[in-house]
XYZ file of C-alpha atoms in Angstrom:
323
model
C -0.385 12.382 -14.671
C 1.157 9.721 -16.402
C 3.359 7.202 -15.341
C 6.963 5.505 -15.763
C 6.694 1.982 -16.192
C 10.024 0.507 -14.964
C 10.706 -3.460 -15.888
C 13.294 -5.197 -13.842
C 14.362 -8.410 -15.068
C 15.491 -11.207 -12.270
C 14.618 -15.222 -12.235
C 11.825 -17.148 -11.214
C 12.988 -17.809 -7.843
C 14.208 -14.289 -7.265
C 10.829 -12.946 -7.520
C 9.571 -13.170 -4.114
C 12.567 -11.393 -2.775
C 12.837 -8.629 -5.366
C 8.610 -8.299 -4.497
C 9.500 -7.933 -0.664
C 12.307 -5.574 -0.879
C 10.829 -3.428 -3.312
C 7.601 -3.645 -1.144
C 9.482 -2.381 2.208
C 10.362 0.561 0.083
C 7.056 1.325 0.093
C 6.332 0.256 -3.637
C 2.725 -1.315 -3.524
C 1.980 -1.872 -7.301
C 3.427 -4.450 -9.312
C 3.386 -6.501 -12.454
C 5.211 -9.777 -12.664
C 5.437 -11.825 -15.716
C 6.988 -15.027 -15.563
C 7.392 -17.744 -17.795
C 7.472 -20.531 -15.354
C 4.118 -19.397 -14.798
C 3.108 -19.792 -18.311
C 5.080 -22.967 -18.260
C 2.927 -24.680 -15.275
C -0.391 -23.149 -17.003
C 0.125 -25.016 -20.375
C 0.853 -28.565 -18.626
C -2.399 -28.267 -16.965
C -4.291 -27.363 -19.259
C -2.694 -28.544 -22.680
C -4.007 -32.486 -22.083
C -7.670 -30.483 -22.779
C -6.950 -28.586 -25.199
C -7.243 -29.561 -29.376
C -4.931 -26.998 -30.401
C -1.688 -24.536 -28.524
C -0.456 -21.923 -30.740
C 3.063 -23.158 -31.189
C 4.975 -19.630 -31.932
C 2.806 -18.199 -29.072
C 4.547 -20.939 -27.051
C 7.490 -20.793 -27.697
C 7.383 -16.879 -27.016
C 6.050 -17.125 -23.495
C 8.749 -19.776 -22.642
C 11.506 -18.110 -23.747
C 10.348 -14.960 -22.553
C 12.385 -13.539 -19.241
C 11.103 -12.918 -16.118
C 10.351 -9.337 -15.361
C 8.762 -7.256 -12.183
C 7.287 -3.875 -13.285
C 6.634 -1.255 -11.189
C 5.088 2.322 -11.939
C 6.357 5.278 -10.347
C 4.836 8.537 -11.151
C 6.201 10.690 -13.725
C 7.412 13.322 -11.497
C 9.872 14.590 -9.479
C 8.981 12.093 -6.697
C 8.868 9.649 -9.340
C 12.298 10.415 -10.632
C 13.596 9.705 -6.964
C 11.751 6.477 -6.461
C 13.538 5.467 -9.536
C 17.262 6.508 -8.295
C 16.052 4.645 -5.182
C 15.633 1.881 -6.874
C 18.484 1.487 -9.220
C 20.940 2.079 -5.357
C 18.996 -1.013 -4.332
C 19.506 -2.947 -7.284
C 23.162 -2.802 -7.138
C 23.052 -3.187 -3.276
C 21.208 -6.553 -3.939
C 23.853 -7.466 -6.801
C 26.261 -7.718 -4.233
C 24.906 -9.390 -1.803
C 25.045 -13.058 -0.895
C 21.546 -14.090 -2.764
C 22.197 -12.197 -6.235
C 22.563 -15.412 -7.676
C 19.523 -16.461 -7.245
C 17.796 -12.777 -8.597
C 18.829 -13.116 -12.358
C 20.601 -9.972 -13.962
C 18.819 -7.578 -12.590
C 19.232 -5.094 -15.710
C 16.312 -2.567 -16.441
C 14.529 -1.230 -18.965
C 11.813 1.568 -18.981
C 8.713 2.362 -20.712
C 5.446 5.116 -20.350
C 1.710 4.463 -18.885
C -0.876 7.095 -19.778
C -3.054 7.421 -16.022
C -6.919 7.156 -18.257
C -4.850 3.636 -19.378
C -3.998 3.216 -15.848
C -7.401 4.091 -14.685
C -9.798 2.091 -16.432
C -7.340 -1.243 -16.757
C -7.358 -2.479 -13.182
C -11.389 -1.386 -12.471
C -12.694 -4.729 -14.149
C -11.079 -6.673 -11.091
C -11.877 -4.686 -8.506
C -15.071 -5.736 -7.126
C -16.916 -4.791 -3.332
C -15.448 -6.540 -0.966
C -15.787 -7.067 2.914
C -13.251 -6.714 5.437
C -13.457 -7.454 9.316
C -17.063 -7.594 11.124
C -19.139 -4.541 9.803
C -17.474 -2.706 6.724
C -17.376 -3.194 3.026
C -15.272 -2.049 0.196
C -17.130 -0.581 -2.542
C -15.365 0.543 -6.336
C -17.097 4.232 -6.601
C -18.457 2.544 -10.265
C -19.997 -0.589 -8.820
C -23.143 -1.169 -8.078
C -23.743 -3.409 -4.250
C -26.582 -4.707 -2.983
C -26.239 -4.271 0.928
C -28.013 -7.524 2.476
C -25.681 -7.682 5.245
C -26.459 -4.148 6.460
C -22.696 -3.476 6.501
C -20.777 0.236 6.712
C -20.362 0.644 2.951
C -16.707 2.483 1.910
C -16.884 3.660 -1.127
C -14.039 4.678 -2.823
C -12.125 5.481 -5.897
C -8.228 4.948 -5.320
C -7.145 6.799 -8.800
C -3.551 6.043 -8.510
C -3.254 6.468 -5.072
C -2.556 3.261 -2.859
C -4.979 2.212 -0.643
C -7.743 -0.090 -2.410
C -8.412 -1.993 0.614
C -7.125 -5.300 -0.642
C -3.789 -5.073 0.128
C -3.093 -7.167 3.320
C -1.431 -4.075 5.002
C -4.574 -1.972 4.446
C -6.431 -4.730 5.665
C -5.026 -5.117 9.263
C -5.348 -1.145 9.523
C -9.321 -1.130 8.489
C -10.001 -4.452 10.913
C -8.287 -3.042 13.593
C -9.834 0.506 12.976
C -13.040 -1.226 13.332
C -12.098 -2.560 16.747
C -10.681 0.840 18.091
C -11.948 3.667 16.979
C -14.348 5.290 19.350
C -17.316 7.692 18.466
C -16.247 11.625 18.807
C -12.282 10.004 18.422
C -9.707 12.443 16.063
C -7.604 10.804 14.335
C -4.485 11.201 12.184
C -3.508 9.206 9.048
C -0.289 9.191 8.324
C 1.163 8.374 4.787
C -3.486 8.476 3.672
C -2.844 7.362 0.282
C -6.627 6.974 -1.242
C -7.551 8.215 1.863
C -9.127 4.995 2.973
C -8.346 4.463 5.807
C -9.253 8.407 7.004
C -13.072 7.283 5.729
C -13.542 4.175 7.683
C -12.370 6.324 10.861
C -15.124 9.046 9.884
C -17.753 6.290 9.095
C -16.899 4.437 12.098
C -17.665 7.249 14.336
C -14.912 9.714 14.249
C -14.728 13.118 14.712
C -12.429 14.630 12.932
C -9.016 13.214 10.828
C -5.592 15.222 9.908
C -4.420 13.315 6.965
C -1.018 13.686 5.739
C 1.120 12.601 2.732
C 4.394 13.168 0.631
C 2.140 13.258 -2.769
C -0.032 16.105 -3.437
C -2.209 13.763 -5.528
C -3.004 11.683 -2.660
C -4.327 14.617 -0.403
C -6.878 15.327 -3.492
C -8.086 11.830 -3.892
C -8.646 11.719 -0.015
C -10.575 15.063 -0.251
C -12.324 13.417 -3.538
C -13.430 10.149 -1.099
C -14.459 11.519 2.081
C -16.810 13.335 -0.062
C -17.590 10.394 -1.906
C -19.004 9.370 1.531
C -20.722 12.118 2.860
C -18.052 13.855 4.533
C -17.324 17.776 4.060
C -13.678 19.288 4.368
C -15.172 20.748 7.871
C -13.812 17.391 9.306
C -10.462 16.642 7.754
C -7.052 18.976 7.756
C -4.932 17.765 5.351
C -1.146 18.170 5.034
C 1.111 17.299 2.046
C 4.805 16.927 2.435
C 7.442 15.206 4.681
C 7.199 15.494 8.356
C 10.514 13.641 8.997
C 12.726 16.439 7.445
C 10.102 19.185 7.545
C 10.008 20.308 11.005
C 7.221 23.198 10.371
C 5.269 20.482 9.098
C 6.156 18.126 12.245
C 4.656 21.378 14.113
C 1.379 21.735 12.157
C 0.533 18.436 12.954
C 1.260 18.436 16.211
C -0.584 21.091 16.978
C -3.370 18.648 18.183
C -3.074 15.262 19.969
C -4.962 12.468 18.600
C -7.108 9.379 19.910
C -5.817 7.368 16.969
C -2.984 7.365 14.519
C -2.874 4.952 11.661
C 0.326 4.736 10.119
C 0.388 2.300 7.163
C 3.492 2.916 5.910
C 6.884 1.390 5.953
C 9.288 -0.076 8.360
C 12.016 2.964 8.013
C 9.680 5.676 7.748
C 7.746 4.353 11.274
C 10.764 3.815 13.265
C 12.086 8.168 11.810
C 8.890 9.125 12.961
C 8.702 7.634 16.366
C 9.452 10.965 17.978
C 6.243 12.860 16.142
C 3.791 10.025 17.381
C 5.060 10.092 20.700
C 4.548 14.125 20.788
C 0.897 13.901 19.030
C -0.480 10.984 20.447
C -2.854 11.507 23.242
C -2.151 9.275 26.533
C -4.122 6.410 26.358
C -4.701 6.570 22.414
C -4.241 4.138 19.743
C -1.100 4.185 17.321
C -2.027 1.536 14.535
C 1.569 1.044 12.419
C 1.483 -1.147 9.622
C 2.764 -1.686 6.438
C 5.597 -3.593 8.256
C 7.652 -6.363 6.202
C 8.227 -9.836 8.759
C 11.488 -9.337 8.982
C 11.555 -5.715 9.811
C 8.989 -6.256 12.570
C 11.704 -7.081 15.716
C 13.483 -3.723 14.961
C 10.261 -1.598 14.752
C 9.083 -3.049 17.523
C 12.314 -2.826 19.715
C 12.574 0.946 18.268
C 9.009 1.983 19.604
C 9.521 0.057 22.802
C 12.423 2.353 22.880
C 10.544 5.540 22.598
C 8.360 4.814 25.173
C 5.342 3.011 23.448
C 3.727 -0.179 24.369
C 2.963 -2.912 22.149
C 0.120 -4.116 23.182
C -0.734 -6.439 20.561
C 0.955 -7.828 17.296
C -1.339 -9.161 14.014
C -0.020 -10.763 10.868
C -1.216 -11.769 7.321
C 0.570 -12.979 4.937
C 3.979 -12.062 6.089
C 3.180 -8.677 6.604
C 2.955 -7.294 10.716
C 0.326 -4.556 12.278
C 1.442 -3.306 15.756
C -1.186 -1.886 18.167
C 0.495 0.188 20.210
C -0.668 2.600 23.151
C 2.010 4.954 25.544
């Protein structure tokens, strides 16, 4: 699968808010190139250097500021795209377009092997709460800690583990999951957060998302870690306009539900967590913007949940929840 490498240009101090909104639609990967960056590099280090390539300077100064983002070149793709371009002129009109640049676009092709083997030199094992680690399938990690290894290989499915949003799922995971629990991921991505439930003591996990690629790579990791397709059901499509799909999963209740996801698509599927969660379980939603958190919050308080406890990192909000 390849991949449609969409450059939006904005300014310098436009980029954290393009980042954020593009990131509550549930866009995870990103390239930013900015020249003020480049700018601040050179004075820092330019008093050590003999020599600064004076065309390559000038190049990178004058050069715009641009976010990329890679949808996949499909029909999913093709709508995150349209998406996109809606919010763009939404944001034009609103009161802080002045400080977002142009916000014109321009689009280019990724091959997925280019994809693939370009991000792997900087992602490294890693460890995340009190007893797991994140391991690259192609690493090598010496375990002196005596740590739950999670090995995985996130193709071009999200869910590395290094986002903070993954993050506050896996910690809080770690903390709740209880042996002989089943558990439903919701939106599994890489399937990562499906394999710490299993490797944490689970049972069983129903693992569901929009992108048929996703629901192979999770199948592809939990047997990376020793897990057969005996203890996962796995569902590909969307369970807020698909109601036979809202029924499949439903079919069980669950001790757990991760949902690591978006602020829009938690507080649409409110109803289907209410009906699937078991009473006295664990609903885990993150994935949740900081300004988005109040109305999620107020709209599962509204459907009967209980928040029990809220987390944050970095701007970004985890809900524990139980009924």
């Amino acid at each position: 699968m390849d991949f449609i490498e969409m450059s939006i240009k904005t300014a310098s101090e436009g980029v954290d808010l393009l980042v954020a909104v593009l990131e509550d639609m549930g866009i995870r990967g990103f390239t930013i190139e900015d020249s003020q960056d480049f700018n601040a590099f050179i004075e820092s280090v330019t008093p050590h250097w003999d020599y600064v390539d004076e065309d390559l300077m000038q190049k990178m100064t004058d050069a715009p500021t641009v976010v990329k983002i890679y949808p996949p070149e499909n029909d999913q793709g093709h709508q995150l795209v349209q998406d996109v371009l809606q919010k763009l002129e939404e944001l034009k009109k609103c009161e802080m377009a002045p400080m977002l640049g142009e916000l014109s676009v321009s689009f280019g092709n990724v091959r997925e092997e280019d994809w693939a083997n370009a991000y792997k030199k900087y992602y490294k094992p890693f460890p995340v709460g009190e007893r797991l680690v994140i391991k690259p399938s192609w690493e090598e990690y010496e375990n002196v800690d005596n740590r739950v290894v999670l090995e995985i290989d996130p193709s071009s499915s999200f869910g590395t583990g290094s986002h903070e949003t993954t993050k506050l799922c896996l910690t809080l995971i770690e903390k709740t999951v209880n042996p002989g629990d089943r558990v439903l991921d919701m939106g599994c991505g890489s399937g990562i957060l499906a394999t710490a439930a299993m490797l944490l003591g689970a049972e069983h996990v129903t693992c569901v998302d929009i992108d048929e690629h996703c629901i192979t790579t999770t199948r592809e990791n939990l047997a990376r870690n020793g897990f057969d397709e005996s203890v996962c059901r796995a569902f590909c499509g969307n369970a807020i306009s698909d109601t036979a799909l809202a029924d499949a999963i439903c079919e069980e209740q669950y001790d757990m539900i991760a949902a690591n996801i978006v602020a829009d698509v938690i507080i649409a599927m409110r109803g289907l967590f209410r009906r699937c969660l078991k009473p006295g379980g664990t609903l885990l939603t993150s994935g949740i913007i900081g300004p988005r958190a109040e109305e999620v919050r107020q709209q599962l308080e509204n459907a009967g949940f209980t928040i029990r406890e809220r987390f944050e990192m970095n701007d970004w909000v985890l809900f524990l929840i139980t009924l």
